[in-house]
mmCIF file of N, CA and C in Angstrom:
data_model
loop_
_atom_site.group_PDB
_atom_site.id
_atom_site.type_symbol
_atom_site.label_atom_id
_atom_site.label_comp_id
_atom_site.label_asym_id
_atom_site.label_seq_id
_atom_site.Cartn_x
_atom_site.Cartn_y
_atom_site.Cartn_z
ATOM 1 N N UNK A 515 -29.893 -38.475 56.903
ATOM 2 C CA UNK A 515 -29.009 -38.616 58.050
ATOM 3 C C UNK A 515 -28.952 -40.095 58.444
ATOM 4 N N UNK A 516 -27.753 -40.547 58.532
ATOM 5 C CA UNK A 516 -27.379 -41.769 59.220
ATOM 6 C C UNK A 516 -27.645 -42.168 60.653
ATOM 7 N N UNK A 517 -28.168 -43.371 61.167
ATOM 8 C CA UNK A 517 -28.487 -43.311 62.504
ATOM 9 C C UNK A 517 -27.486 -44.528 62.871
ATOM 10 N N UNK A 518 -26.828 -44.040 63.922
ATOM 11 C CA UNK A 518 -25.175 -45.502 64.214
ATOM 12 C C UNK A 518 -25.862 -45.742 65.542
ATOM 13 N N UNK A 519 -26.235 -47.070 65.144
ATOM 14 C CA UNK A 519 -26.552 -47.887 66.765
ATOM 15 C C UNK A 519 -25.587 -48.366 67.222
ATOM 16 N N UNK A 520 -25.548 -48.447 68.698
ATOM 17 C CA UNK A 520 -23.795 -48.886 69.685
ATOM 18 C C UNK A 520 -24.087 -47.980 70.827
ATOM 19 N N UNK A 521 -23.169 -48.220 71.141
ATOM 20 C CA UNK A 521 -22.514 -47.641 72.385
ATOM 21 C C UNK A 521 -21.527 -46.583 72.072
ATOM 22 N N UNK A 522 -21.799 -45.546 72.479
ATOM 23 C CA UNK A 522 -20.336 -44.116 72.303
ATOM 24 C C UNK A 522 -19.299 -44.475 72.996
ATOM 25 N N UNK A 523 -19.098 -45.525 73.951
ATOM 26 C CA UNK A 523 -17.065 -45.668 74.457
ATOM 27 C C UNK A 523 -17.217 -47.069 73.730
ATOM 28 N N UNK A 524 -17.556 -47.862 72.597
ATOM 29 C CA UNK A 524 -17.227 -48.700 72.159
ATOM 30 C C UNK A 524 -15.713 -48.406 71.097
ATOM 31 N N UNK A 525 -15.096 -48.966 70.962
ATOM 32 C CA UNK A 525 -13.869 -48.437 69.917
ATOM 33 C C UNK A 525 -14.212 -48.480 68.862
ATOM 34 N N UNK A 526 -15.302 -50.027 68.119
ATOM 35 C CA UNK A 526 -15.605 -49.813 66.773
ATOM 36 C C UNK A 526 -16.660 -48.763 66.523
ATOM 37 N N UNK A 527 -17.513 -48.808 67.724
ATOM 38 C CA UNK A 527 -18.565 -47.249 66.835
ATOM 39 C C UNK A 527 -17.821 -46.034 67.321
ATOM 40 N N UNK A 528 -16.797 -45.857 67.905
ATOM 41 C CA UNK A 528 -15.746 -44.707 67.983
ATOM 42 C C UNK A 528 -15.247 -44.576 66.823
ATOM 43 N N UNK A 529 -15.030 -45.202 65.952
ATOM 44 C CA UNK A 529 -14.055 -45.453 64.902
ATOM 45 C C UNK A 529 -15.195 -45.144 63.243
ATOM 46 N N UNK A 530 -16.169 -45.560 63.931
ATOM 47 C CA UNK A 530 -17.183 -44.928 62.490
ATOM 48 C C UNK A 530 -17.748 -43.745 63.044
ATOM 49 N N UNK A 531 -17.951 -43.002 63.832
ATOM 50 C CA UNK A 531 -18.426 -42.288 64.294
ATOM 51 C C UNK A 531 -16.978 -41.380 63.275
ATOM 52 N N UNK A 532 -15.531 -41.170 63.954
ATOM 53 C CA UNK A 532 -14.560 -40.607 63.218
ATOM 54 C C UNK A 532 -14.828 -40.621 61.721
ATOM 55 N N UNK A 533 -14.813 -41.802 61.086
ATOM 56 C CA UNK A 533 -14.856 -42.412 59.059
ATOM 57 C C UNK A 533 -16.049 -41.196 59.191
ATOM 58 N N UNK A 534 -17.592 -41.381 60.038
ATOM 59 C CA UNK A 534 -18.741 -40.306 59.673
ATOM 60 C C UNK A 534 -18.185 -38.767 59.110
ATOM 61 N N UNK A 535 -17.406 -38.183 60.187
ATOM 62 C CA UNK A 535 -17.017 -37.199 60.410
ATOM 63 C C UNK A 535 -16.320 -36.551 59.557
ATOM 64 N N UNK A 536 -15.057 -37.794 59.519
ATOM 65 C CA UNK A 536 -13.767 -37.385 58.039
ATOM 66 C C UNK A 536 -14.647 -37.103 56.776
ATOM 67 N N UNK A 537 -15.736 -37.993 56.382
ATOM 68 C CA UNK A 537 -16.178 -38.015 55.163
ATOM 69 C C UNK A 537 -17.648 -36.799 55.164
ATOM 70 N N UNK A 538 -17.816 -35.971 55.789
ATOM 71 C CA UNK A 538 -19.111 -34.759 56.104
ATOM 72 C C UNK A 538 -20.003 -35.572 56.151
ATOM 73 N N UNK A 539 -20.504 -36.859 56.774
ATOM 74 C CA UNK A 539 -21.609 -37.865 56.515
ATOM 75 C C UNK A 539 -22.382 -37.389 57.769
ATOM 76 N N UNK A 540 -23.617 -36.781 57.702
ATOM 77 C CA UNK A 540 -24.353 -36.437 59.022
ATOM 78 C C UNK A 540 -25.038 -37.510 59.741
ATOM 79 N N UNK A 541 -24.468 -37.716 60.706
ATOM 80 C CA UNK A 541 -25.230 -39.150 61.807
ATOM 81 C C UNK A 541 -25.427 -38.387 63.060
ATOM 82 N N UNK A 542 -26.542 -39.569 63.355
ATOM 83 C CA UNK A 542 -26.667 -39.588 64.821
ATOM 84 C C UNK A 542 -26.443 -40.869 65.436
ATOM 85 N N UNK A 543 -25.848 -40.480 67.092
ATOM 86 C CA UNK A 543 -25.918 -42.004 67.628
ATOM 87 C C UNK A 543 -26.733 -41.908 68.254
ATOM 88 N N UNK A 544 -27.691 -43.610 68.229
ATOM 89 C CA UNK A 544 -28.282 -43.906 69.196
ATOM 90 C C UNK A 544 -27.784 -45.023 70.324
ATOM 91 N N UNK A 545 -27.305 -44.421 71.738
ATOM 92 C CA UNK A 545 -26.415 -45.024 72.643
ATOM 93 C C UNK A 545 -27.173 -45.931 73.540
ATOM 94 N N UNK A 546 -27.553 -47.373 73.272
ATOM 95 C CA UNK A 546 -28.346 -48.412 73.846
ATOM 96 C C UNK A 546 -28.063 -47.646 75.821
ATOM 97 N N UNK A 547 -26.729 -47.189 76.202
ATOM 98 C CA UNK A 547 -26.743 -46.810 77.234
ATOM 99 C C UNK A 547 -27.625 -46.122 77.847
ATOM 100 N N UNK A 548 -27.921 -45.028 77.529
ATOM 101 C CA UNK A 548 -28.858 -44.076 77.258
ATOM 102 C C UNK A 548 -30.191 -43.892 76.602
ATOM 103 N N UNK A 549 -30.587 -44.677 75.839
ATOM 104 C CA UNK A 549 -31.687 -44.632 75.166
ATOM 105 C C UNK A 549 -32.036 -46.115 74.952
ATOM 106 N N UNK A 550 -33.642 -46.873 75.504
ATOM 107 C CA UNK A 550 -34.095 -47.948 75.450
ATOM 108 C C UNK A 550 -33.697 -48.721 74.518
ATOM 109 N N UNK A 551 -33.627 -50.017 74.024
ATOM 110 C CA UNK A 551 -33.886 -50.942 73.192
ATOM 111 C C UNK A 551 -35.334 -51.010 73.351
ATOM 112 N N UNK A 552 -36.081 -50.836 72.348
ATOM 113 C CA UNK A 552 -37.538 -51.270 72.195
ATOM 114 C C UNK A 552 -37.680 -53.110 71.389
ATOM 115 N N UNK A 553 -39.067 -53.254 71.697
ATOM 116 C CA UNK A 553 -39.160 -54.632 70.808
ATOM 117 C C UNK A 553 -39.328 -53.591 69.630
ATOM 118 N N UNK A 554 -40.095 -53.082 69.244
ATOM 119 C CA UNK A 554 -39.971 -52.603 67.807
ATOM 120 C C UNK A 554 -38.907 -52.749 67.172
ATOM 121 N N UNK A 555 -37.844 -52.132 67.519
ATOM 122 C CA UNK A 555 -36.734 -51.610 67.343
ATOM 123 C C UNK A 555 -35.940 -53.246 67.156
ATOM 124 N N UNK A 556 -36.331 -53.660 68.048
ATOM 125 C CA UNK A 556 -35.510 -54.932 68.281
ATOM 126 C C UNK A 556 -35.730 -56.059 66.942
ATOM 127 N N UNK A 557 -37.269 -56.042 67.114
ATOM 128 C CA UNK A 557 -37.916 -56.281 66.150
ATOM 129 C C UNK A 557 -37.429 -56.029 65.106
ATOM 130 N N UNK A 558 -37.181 -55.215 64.210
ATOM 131 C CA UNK A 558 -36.962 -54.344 62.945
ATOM 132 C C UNK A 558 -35.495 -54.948 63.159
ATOM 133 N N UNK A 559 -34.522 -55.045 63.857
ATOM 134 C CA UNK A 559 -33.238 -55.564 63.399
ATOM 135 C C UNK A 559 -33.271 -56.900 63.250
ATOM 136 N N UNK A 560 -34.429 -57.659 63.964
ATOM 137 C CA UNK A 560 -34.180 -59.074 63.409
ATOM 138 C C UNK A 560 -34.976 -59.446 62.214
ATOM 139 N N UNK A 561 -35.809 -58.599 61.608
ATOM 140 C CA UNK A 561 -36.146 -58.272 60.337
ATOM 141 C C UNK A 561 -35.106 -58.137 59.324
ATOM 142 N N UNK A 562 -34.391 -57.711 59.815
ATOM 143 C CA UNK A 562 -33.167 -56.992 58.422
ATOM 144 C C UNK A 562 -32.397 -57.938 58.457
ATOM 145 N N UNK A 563 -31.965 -58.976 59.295
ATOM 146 C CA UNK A 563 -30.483 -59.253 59.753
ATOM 147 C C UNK A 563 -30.935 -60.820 60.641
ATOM 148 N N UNK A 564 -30.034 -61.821 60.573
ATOM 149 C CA UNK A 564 -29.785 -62.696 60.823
ATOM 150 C C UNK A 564 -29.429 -62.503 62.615
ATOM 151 N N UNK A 565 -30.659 -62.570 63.271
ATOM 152 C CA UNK A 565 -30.642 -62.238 64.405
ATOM 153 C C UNK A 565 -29.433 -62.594 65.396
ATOM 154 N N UNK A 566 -28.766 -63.431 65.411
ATOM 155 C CA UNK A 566 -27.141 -64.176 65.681
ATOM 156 C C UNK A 566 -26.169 -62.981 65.342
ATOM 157 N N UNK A 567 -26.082 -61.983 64.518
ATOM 158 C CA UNK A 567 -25.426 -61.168 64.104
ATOM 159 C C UNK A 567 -25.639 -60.025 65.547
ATOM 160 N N UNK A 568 -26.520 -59.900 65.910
ATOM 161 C CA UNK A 568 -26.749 -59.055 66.778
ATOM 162 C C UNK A 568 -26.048 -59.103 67.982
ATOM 163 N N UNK A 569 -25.731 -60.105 68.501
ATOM 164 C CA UNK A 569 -25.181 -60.484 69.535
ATOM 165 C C UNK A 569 -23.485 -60.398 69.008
ATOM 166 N N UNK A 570 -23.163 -59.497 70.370
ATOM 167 C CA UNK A 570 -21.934 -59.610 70.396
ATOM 168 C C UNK A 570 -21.245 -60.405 71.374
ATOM 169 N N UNK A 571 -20.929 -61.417 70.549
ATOM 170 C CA UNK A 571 -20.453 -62.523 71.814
ATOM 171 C C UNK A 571 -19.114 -62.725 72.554
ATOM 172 N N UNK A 572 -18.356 -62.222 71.850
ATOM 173 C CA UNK A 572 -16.835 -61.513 72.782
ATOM 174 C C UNK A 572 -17.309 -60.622 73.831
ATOM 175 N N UNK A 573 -18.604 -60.054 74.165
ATOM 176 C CA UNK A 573 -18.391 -59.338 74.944
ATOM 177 C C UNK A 573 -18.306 -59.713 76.457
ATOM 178 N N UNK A 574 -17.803 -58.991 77.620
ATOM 179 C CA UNK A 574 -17.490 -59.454 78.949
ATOM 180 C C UNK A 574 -19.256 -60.121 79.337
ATOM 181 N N UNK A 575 -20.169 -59.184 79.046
ATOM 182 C CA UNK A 575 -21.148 -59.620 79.515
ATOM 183 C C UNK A 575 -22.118 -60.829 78.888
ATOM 184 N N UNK A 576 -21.923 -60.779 77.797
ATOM 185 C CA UNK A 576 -22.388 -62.317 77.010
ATOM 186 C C UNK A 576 -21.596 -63.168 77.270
ATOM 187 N N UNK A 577 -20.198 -63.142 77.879
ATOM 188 C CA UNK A 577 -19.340 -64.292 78.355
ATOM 189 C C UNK A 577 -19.821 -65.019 79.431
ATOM 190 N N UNK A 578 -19.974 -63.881 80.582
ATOM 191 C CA UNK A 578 -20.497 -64.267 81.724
ATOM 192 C C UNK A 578 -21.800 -64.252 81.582
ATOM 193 N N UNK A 579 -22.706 -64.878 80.895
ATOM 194 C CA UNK A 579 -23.821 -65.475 80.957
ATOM 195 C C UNK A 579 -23.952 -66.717 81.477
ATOM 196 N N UNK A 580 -24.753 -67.526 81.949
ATOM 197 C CA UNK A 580 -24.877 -68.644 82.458
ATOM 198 C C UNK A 580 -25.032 -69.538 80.657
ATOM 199 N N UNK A 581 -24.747 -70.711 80.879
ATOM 200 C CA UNK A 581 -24.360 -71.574 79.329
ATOM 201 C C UNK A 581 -25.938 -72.021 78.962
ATOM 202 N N UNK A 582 -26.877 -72.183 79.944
ATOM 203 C CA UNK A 582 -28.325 -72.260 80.360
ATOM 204 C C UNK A 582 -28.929 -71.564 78.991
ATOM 205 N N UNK A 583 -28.377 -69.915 79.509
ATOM 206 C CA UNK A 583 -28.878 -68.795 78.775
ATOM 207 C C UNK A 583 -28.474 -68.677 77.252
ATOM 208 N N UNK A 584 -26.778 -69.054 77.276
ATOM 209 C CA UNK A 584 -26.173 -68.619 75.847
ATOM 210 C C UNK A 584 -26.821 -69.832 74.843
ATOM 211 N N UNK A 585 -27.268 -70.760 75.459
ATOM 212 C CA UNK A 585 -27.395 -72.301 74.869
ATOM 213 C C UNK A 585 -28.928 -72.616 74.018
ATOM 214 N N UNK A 586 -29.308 -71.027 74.629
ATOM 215 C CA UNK A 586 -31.119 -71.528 74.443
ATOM 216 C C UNK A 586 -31.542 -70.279 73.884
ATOM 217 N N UNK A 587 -30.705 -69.577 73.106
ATOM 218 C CA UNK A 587 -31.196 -68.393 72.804
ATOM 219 C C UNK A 587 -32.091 -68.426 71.467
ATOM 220 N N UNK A 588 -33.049 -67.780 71.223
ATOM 221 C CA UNK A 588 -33.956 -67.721 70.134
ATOM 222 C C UNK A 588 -33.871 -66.267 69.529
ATOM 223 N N UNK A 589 -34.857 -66.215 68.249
ATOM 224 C CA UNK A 589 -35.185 -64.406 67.880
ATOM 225 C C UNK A 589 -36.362 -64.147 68.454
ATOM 226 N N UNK A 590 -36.773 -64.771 69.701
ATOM 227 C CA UNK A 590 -38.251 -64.450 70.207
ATOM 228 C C UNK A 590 -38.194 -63.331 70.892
ATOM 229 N N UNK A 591 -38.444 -61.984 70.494
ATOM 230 C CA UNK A 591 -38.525 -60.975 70.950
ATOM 231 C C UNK A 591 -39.170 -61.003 72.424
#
């Protein structure tokens, strides 16, 4: 079973969540809304992945960050 991290009213994990479905692919979501971000967890994605990837920076709320914050960011869990 597939596990789709996101948000459920996001449009792009709306949109694989559908591709899951069309194709009988069994997933689950896990909805950051609803269910913690752990460091583990957090951890383990900046393991796999170019921690910069993680961040979605179009979003309203990484916009309105202070430049302080967006300017000084690290993978320091």
């Amino acid at each position: 079973m597939i596990t789709l991290y996101g948000i459920k009213n996001c449009d792009t994990v709306k949109k694989a969540i559908k591709w899951l479905e069309a194709n009988d692919i069994a997933h689950q979501l896990y909805d950051f809304k609803t269910q913690p971000l752990t460091a583990e967890l957090l951890t383990d994605f900046i393991n796999q992945s170019d921690w910069s990837l993680l961040l979605n920076k179009r979003s309203t709320t990484f916009r309105n960050l202070p430049d302080e914050i967006k300017n000084n960011l690290t993978d320091e869990v």
